[in-house]
Amino acid sequence: MRVPFTRVEARSAASSARATLALLSTSVGAEGLAAAAARPGLLALVDQHAAAVRESLNGDRRPLSAAALAGYAEGVRAAALEHGWQPPAAPVDWSAPDWLLTRLLAVCALTRSLGAPATAPLPLI
């Protein structure tokens, strides 16, 4: 029995998006969102970034999806790497995170709002 190509691709894309978001949640989200819950200033900053991500993805006109959030996060990370950004070697100081980590943390917050299931933990890079 043959499976139509479009069905296989969609399933793979969905799995890839979930894996990307799980990676992000493990490497940035869990610790960062816990820090944001304890730091009102960080939480406000994450909320502002989340609003910008939602606007960038037309989240007001159509529902956000795991695929859209994963693609956005991968694009931001890839652009940052091209411009010399390096992932933190030590635990993140959430009292003064850089723009990129705050943006990725906002993606994690939006992902939680989707109720996207997490998969096995993976490293940031």
JSON list of N, CA, C and O in Angstrom, two decimals, residues 20-61:
[
{"chain": "A", "resi": 20, "resn": "THR", "atom": "N", "xyz": [11.42, 20.58, 17.42]},
{"chain": "A", "resi": 20, "resn": "THR", "atom": "CA", "xyz": [12.08, 21.89, 17.54]},
{"chain": "A", "resi": 20, "resn": "THR", "atom": "C", "xyz": [11.58, 22.62, 18.77]},
{"chain": "A", "resi": 20, "resn": "THR", "atom": "O", "xyz": [12.37, 23.19, 19.54]},
{"chain": "A", "resi": 21, "resn": "LEU", "atom": "N", "xyz": [10.28, 22.61, 18.99]},
{"chain": "A", "resi": 21, "resn": "LEU", "atom": "CA", "xyz": [9.70, 23.31, 20.14]},
{"chain": "A", "resi": 21, "resn": "LEU", "atom": "C", "xyz": [10.07, 22.62, 21.45]},
{"chain": "A", "resi": 21, "resn": "LEU", "atom": "O", "xyz": [10.28, 23.28, 22.47]},
{"chain": "A", "resi": 22, "resn": "ALA", "atom": "N", "xyz": [10.18, 21.30, 21.43]},
{"chain": "A", "resi": 22, "resn": "ALA", "atom": "CA", "xyz": [10.60, 20.57, 22.63]},
{"chain": "A", "resi": 22, "resn": "ALA", "atom": "C", "xyz": [12.04, 20.91, 22.97]},
{"chain": "A", "resi": 22, "resn": "ALA", "atom": "O", "xyz": [12.39, 21.12, 24.14]},
{"chain": "A", "resi": 23, "resn": "LEU", "atom": "N", "xyz": [12.88, 21.00, 21.96]},
{"chain": "A", "resi": 23, "resn": "LEU", "atom": "CA", "xyz": [14.28, 21.39, 22.13]},
{"chain": "A", "resi": 23, "resn": "LEU", "atom": "C", "xyz": [14.36, 22.78, 22.76]},
{"chain": "A", "resi": 23, "resn": "LEU", "atom": "O", "xyz": [15.09, 23.02, 23.71]},
{"chain": "A", "resi": 24, "resn": "LEU", "atom": "N", "xyz": [13.59, 23.68, 22.22]},
{"chain": "A", "resi": 24, "resn": "LEU", "atom": "CA", "xyz": [13.58, 25.06, 22.71]},
{"chain": "A", "resi": 24, "resn": "LEU", "atom": "C", "xyz": [13.07, 25.12, 24.15]},
{"chain": "A", "resi": 24, "resn": "LEU", "atom": "O", "xyz": [13.63, 25.81, 24.99]},
{"chain": "A", "resi": 25, "resn": "SER", "atom": "N", "xyz": [12.03, 24.37, 24.42]},
{"chain": "A", "resi": 25, "resn": "SER", "atom": "CA", "xyz": [11.47, 24.35, 25.77]},
{"chain": "A", "resi": 25, "resn": "SER", "atom": "C", "xyz": [12.48, 23.81, 26.78]},
{"chain": "A", "resi": 25, "resn": "SER", "atom": "O", "xyz": [12.61, 24.34, 27.88]},
{"chain": "A", "resi": 26, "resn": "THR", "atom": "N", "xyz": [13.21, 22.79, 26.39]},
{"chain": "A", "resi": 26, "resn": "THR", "atom": "CA", "xyz": [14.18, 22.20, 27.29]},
{"chain": "A", "resi": 26, "resn": "THR", "atom": "C", "xyz": [15.38, 23.10, 27.50]},
{"chain": "A", "resi": 26, "resn": "THR", "atom": "O", "xyz": [15.86, 23.26, 28.62]},
{"chain": "A", "resi": 27, "resn": "SER", "atom": "N", "xyz": [15.86, 23.71, 26.43]},
{"chain": "A", "resi": 27, "resn": "SER", "atom": "CA", "xyz": [17.09, 24.49, 26.53]},
{"chain": "A", "resi": 27, "resn": "SER", "atom": "C", "xyz": [16.88, 25.91, 27.05]},
{"chain": "A", "resi": 27, "resn": "SER", "atom": "O", "xyz": [17.78, 26.47, 27.65]},
{"chain": "A", "resi": 28, "resn": "VAL", "atom": "N", "xyz": [15.71, 26.48, 26.82]},
{"chain": "A", "resi": 28, "resn": "VAL", "atom": "CA", "xyz": [15.47, 27.87, 27.20]},
{"chain": "A", "resi": 28, "resn": "VAL", "atom": "C", "xyz": [14.18, 28.01, 28.01]},
{"chain": "A", "resi": 28, "resn": "VAL", "atom": "O", "xyz": [14.16, 28.70, 29.03]},
{"chain": "A", "resi": 29, "resn": "GLY", "atom": "N", "xyz": [13.13, 27.36, 27.58]},
{"chain": "A", "resi": 29, "resn": "GLY", "atom": "CA", "xyz": [11.80, 27.61, 28.10]},
{"chain": "A", "resi": 29, "resn": "GLY", "atom": "C", "xyz": [11.57, 27.28, 29.56]},
{"chain": "A", "resi": 29, "resn": "GLY", "atom": "O", "xyz": [11.06, 28.11, 30.31]},
{"chain": "A", "resi": 30, "resn": "ALA", "atom": "N", "xyz": [11.94, 26.08, 29.98]},
{"chain": "A", "resi": 30, "resn": "ALA", "atom": "CA", "xyz": [11.62, 25.66, 31.34]},
{"chain": "A", "resi": 30, "resn": "ALA", "atom": "C", "xyz": [12.26, 26.60, 32.37]},
{"chain": "A", "resi": 30, "resn": "ALA", "atom": "O", "xyz": [11.58, 27.14, 33.24]},
{"chain": "A", "resi": 31, "resn": "GLU", "atom": "N", "xyz": [13.55, 26.81, 32.24]},
{"chain": "A", "resi": 31, "resn": "GLU", "atom": "CA", "xyz": [14.27, 27.67, 33.18]},
{"chain": "A", "resi": 31, "resn": "GLU", "atom": "C", "xyz": [13.86, 29.14, 33.03]},
{"chain": "A", "resi": 31, "resn": "GLU", "atom": "O", "xyz": [13.64, 29.84, 34.01]},
{"chain": "A", "resi": 32, "resn": "GLY", "atom": "N", "xyz": [13.73, 29.58, 31.78]},
{"chain": "A", "resi": 32, "resn": "GLY", "atom": "CA", "xyz": [13.39, 30.98, 31.52]},
{"chain": "A", "resi": 32, "resn": "GLY", "atom": "C", "xyz": [11.99, 31.35, 31.97]},
{"chain": "A", "resi": 32, "resn": "GLY", "atom": "O", "xyz": [11.78, 32.42, 32.55]},
{"chain": "A", "resi": 33, "resn": "LEU", "atom": "N", "xyz": [11.03, 30.47, 31.73]},
{"chain": "A", "resi": 33, "resn": "LEU", "atom": "CA", "xyz": [9.66, 30.77, 32.15]},
{"chain": "A", "resi": 33, "resn": "LEU", "atom": "C", "xyz": [9.52, 30.72, 33.66]},
{"chain": "A", "resi": 33, "resn": "LEU", "atom": "O", "xyz": [8.74, 31.48, 34.24]},
{"chain": "A", "resi": 34, "resn": "ALA", "atom": "N", "xyz": [10.30, 29.85, 34.31]},
{"chain": "A", "resi": 34, "resn": "ALA", "atom": "CA", "xyz": [10.31, 29.84, 35.78]},
{"chain": "A", "resi": 34, "resn": "ALA", "atom": "C", "xyz": [10.89, 31.15, 36.31]},
{"chain": "A", "resi": 34, "resn": "ALA", "atom": "O", "xyz": [10.37, 31.74, 37.26]},
{"chain": "A", "resi": 35, "resn": "ALA", "atom": "N", "xyz": [11.96, 31.62, 35.67]},
{"chain": "A", "resi": 35, "resn": "ALA", "atom": "CA", "xyz": [12.55, 32.90, 36.07]},
{"chain": "A", "resi": 35, "resn": "ALA", "atom": "C", "xyz": [11.57, 34.05, 35.82]},
{"chain": "A", "resi": 35, "resn": "ALA", "atom": "O", "xyz": [11.47, 34.97, 36.65]},
{"chain": "A", "resi": 36, "resn": "ALA", "atom": "N", "xyz": [10.86, 34.00, 34.71]},
{"chain": "A", "resi": 36, "resn": "ALA", "atom": "CA", "xyz": [9.89, 35.06, 34.39]},
{"chain": "A", "resi": 36, "resn": "ALA", "atom": "C", "xyz": [8.75, 35.09, 35.41]},
{"chain": "A", "resi": 36, "resn": "ALA", "atom": "O", "xyz": [8.25, 36.17, 35.76]},
{"chain": "A", "resi": 37, "resn": "ALA", "atom": "N", "xyz": [8.36, 33.92, 35.89]},
{"chain": "A", "resi": 37, "resn": "ALA", "atom": "CA", "xyz": [7.30, 33.86, 36.89]},
{"chain": "A", "resi": 37, "resn": "ALA", "atom": "C", "xyz": [7.74, 34.53, 38.19]},
{"chain": "A", "resi": 37, "resn": "ALA", "atom": "O", "xyz": [6.91, 35.09, 38.92]},
{"chain": "A", "resi": 38, "resn": "ALA", "atom": "N", "xyz": [9.04, 34.51, 38.47]},
{"chain": "A", "resi": 38, "resn": "ALA", "atom": "CA", "xyz": [9.56, 35.11, 39.69]},
{"chain": "A", "resi": 38, "resn": "ALA", "atom": "C", "xyz": [10.01, 36.56, 39.51]},
{"chain": "A", "resi": 38, "resn": "ALA", "atom": "O", "xyz": [10.27, 37.25, 40.49]},
{"chain": "A", "resi": 39, "resn": "ARG", "atom": "N", "xyz": [10.12, 37.01, 38.25]},
{"chain": "A", "resi": 39, "resn": "ARG", "atom": "CA", "xyz": [10.62, 38.36, 37.96]},
{"chain": "A", "resi": 39, "resn": "ARG", "atom": "C", "xyz": [9.60, 39.10, 37.09]},
{"chain": "A", "resi": 39, "resn": "ARG", "atom": "O", "xyz": [9.55, 38.90, 35.89]},
{"chain": "A", "resi": 40, "resn": "PRO", "atom": "N", "xyz": [8.79, 39.97, 37.69]},
{"chain": "A", "resi": 40, "resn": "PRO", "atom": "CA", "xyz": [7.77, 40.67, 36.92]},
{"chain": "A", "resi": 40, "resn": "PRO", "atom": "C", "xyz": [8.32, 41.44, 35.73]},
{"chain": "A", "resi": 40, "resn": "PRO", "atom": "O", "xyz": [7.68, 41.50, 34.67]},
{"chain": "A", "resi": 41, "resn": "GLY", "atom": "N", "xyz": [9.51, 42.01, 35.86]},
{"chain": "A", "resi": 41, "resn": "GLY", "atom": "CA", "xyz": [10.10, 42.75, 34.74]},
{"chain": "A", "resi": 41, "resn": "GLY", "atom": "C", "xyz": [10.41, 41.85, 33.56]},
{"chain": "A", "resi": 41, "resn": "GLY", "atom": "O", "xyz": [10.17, 42.21, 32.41]},
{"chain": "A", "resi": 42, "resn": "LEU", "atom": "N", "xyz": [10.94, 40.66, 33.84]},
{"chain": "A", "resi": 42, "resn": "LEU", "atom": "CA", "xyz": [11.23, 39.70, 32.78]},
{"chain": "A", "resi": 42, "resn": "LEU", "atom": "C", "xyz": [9.94, 39.20, 32.16]},
{"chain": "A", "resi": 42, "resn": "LEU", "atom": "O", "xyz": [9.84, 39.07, 30.93]},
{"chain": "A", "resi": 43, "resn": "LEU", "atom": "N", "xyz": [8.93, 38.96, 32.99]},
{"chain": "A", "resi": 43, "resn": "LEU", "atom": "CA", "xyz": [7.64, 38.50, 32.46]},
{"chain": "A", "resi": 43, "resn": "LEU", "atom": "C", "xyz": [7.04, 39.53, 31.51]},
{"chain": "A", "resi": 43, "resn": "LEU", "atom": "O", "xyz": [6.55, 39.19, 30.44]},
{"chain": "A", "resi": 44, "resn": "ALA", "atom": "N", "xyz": [7.13, 40.81, 31.88]},
{"chain": "A", "resi": 44, "resn": "ALA", "atom": "CA", "xyz": [6.61, 41.87, 31.00]},
{"chain": "A", "resi": 44, "resn": "ALA", "atom": "C", "xyz": [7.39, 41.91, 29.69]},
{"chain": "A", "resi": 44, "resn": "ALA", "atom": "O", "xyz": [6.80, 42.08, 28.61]},
{"chain": "A", "resi": 45, "resn": "LEU", "atom": "N", "xyz": [8.70, 41.74, 29.76]},
{"chain": "A", "resi": 45, "resn": "LEU", "atom": "CA", "xyz": [9.53, 41.74, 28.56]},
{"chain": "A", "resi": 45, "resn": "LEU", "atom": "C", "xyz": [9.18, 40.56, 27.66]},
{"chain": "A", "resi": 45, "resn": "LEU", "atom": "O", "xyz": [9.04, 40.71, 26.44]},
{"chain": "A", "resi": 46, "resn": "VAL", "atom": "N", "xyz": [8.98, 39.40, 28.25]},
{"chain": "A", "resi": 46, "resn": "VAL", "atom": "CA", "xyz": [8.59, 38.21, 27.48]},
{"chain": "A", "resi": 46, "resn": "VAL", "atom": "C", "xyz": [7.23, 38.43, 26.83]},
{"chain": "A", "resi": 46, "resn": "VAL", "atom": "O", "xyz": [7.02, 38.08, 25.67]},
{"chain": "A", "resi": 47, "resn": "ASP", "atom": "N", "xyz": [6.31, 39.03, 27.56]},
{"chain": "A", "resi": 47, "resn": "ASP", "atom": "CA", "xyz": [4.98, 39.33, 27.00]},
{"chain": "A", "resi": 47, "resn": "ASP", "atom": "C", "xyz": [5.08, 40.27, 25.80]},
{"chain": "A", "resi": 47, "resn": "ASP", "atom": "O", "xyz": [4.38, 40.10, 24.80]},
{"chain": "A", "resi": 48, "resn": "GLN", "atom": "N", "xyz": [5.95, 41.27, 25.89]},
{"chain": "A", "resi": 48, "resn": "GLN", "atom": "CA", "xyz": [6.14, 42.19, 24.77]},
{"chain": "A", "resi": 48, "resn": "GLN", "atom": "C", "xyz": [6.72, 41.46, 23.56]},
{"chain": "A", "resi": 48, "resn": "GLN", "atom": "O", "xyz": [6.27, 41.67, 22.42]},
{"chain": "A", "resi": 49, "resn": "HIS", "atom": "N", "xyz": [7.68, 40.61, 23.79]},
{"chain": "A", "resi": 49, "resn": "HIS", "atom": "CA", "xyz": [8.27, 39.84, 22.69]},
{"chain": "A", "resi": 49, "resn": "HIS", "atom": "C", "xyz": [7.23, 38.86, 22.11]},
{"chain": "A", "resi": 49, "resn": "HIS", "atom": "O", "xyz": [7.17, 38.68, 20.89]},
{"chain": "A", "resi": 50, "resn": "ALA", "atom": "N", "xyz": [6.43, 38.26, 22.96]},
{"chain": "A", "resi": 50, "resn": "ALA", "atom": "CA", "xyz": [5.40, 37.33, 22.48]},
{"chain": "A", "resi": 50, "resn": "ALA", "atom": "C", "xyz": [4.40, 38.07, 21.59]},
{"chain": "A", "resi": 50, "resn": "ALA", "atom": "O", "xyz": [3.97, 37.54, 20.55]},
{"chain": "A", "resi": 51, "resn": "ALA", "atom": "N", "xyz": [4.04, 39.28, 21.97]},
{"chain": "A", "resi": 51, "resn": "ALA", "atom": "CA", "xyz": [3.12, 40.07, 21.14]},
{"chain": "A", "resi": 51, "resn": "ALA", "atom": "C", "xyz": [3.75, 40.36, 19.78]},
{"chain": "A", "resi": 51, "resn": "ALA", "atom": "O", "xyz": [3.07, 40.29, 18.74]},
{"chain": "A", "resi": 52, "resn": "ALA", "atom": "N", "xyz": [5.05, 40.66, 19.77]},
{"chain": "A", "resi": 52, "resn": "ALA", "atom": "CA", "xyz": [5.73, 40.93, 18.51]},
{"chain": "A", "resi": 52, "resn": "ALA", "atom": "C", "xyz": [5.82, 39.68, 17.63]},
{"chain": "A", "resi": 52, "resn": "ALA", "atom": "O", "xyz": [5.64, 39.75, 16.41]},
{"chain": "A", "resi": 53, "resn": "VAL", "atom": "N", "xyz": [6.07, 38.54, 18.25]},
{"chain": "A", "resi": 53, "resn": "VAL", "atom": "CA", "xyz": [6.11, 37.28, 17.49]},
{"chain": "A", "resi": 53, "resn": "VAL", "atom": "C", "xyz": [4.74, 36.99, 16.91]},
{"chain": "A", "resi": 53, "resn": "VAL", "atom": "O", "xyz": [4.59, 36.66, 15.73]},
{"chain": "A", "resi": 54, "resn": "ARG", "atom": "N", "xyz": [3.71, 37.12, 17.74]},
{"chain": "A", "resi": 54, "resn": "ARG", "atom": "CA", "xyz": [2.33, 36.88, 17.28]},
{"chain": "A", "resi": 54, "resn": "ARG", "atom": "C", "xyz": [1.99, 37.79, 16.10]},
{"chain": "A", "resi": 54, "resn": "ARG", "atom": "O", "xyz": [1.43, 37.35, 15.11]},
{"chain": "A", "resi": 55, "resn": "GLU", "atom": "N", "xyz": [2.36, 39.07, 16.21]},
{"chain": "A", "resi": 55, "resn": "GLU", "atom": "CA", "xyz": [2.09, 40.01, 15.12]},
{"chain": "A", "resi": 55, "resn": "GLU", "atom": "C", "xyz": [2.86, 39.62, 13.86]},
{"chain": "A", "resi": 55, "resn": "GLU", "atom": "O", "xyz": [2.32, 39.66, 12.75]},
{"chain": "A", "resi": 56, "resn": "SER", "atom": "N", "xyz": [4.10, 39.22, 14.03]},
{"chain": "A", "resi": 56, "resn": "SER", "atom": "CA", "xyz": [4.92, 38.81, 12.89]},
{"chain": "A", "resi": 56, "resn": "SER", "atom": "C", "xyz": [4.33, 37.62, 12.16]},
{"chain": "A", "resi": 56, "resn": "SER", "atom": "O", "xyz": [4.44, 37.50, 10.94]},
{"chain": "A", "resi": 57, "resn": "LEU", "atom": "N", "xyz": [3.68, 36.74, 12.90]},
{"chain": "A", "resi": 57, "resn": "LEU", "atom": "CA", "xyz": [3.09, 35.53, 12.31]},
{"chain": "A", "resi": 57, "resn": "LEU", "atom": "C", "xyz": [1.60, 35.69, 12.00]},
{"chain": "A", "resi": 57, "resn": "LEU", "atom": "O", "xyz": [0.91, 34.71, 11.73]},
{"chain": "A", "resi": 58, "resn": "ASN", "atom": "N", "xyz": [1.12, 36.94, 12.04]},
{"chain": "A", "resi": 58, "resn": "ASN", "atom": "CA", "xyz": [-0.31, 37.22, 11.80]},
{"chain": "A", "resi": 58, "resn": "ASN", "atom": "C", "xyz": [-1.20, 36.44, 12.75]},
{"chain": "A", "resi": 58, "resn": "ASN", "atom": "O", "xyz": [-2.27, 35.98, 12.37]},
{"chain": "A", "resi": 59, "resn": "GLY", "atom": "N", "xyz": [-0.76, 36.30, 13.99]},
{"chain": "A", "resi": 59, "resn": "GLY", "atom": "CA", "xyz": [-1.51, 35.54, 14.98]},
{"chain": "A", "resi": 59, "resn": "GLY", "atom": "C", "xyz": [-2.85, 36.12, 15.34]},
{"chain": "A", "resi": 59, "resn": "GLY", "atom": "O", "xyz": [-3.69, 35.45, 15.91]},
{"chain": "A", "resi": 60, "resn": "ASP", "atom": "N", "xyz": [-3.08, 37.39, 15.00]},
{"chain": "A", "resi": 60, "resn": "ASP", "atom": "CA", "xyz": [-4.38, 38.00, 15.27]},
{"chain": "A", "resi": 60, "resn": "ASP", "atom": "C", "xyz": [-5.41, 37.60, 14.22]},
{"chain": "A", "resi": 60, "resn": "ASP", "atom": "O", "xyz": [-6.60, 37.67, 14.46]},
{"chain": "A", "resi": 61, "resn": "ARG", "atom": "N", "xyz": [-4.93, 37.20, 13.04]},
{"chain": "A", "resi": 61, "resn": "ARG", "atom": "CA", "xyz": [-5.85, 36.87, 11.95]},
{"chain": "A", "resi": 61, "resn": "ARG", "atom": "C", "xyz": [-6.04, 35.37, 11.76]},
{"chain": "A", "resi": 61, "resn": "ARG", "atom": "O", "xyz": [-7.04, 34.94, 11.23]}
]
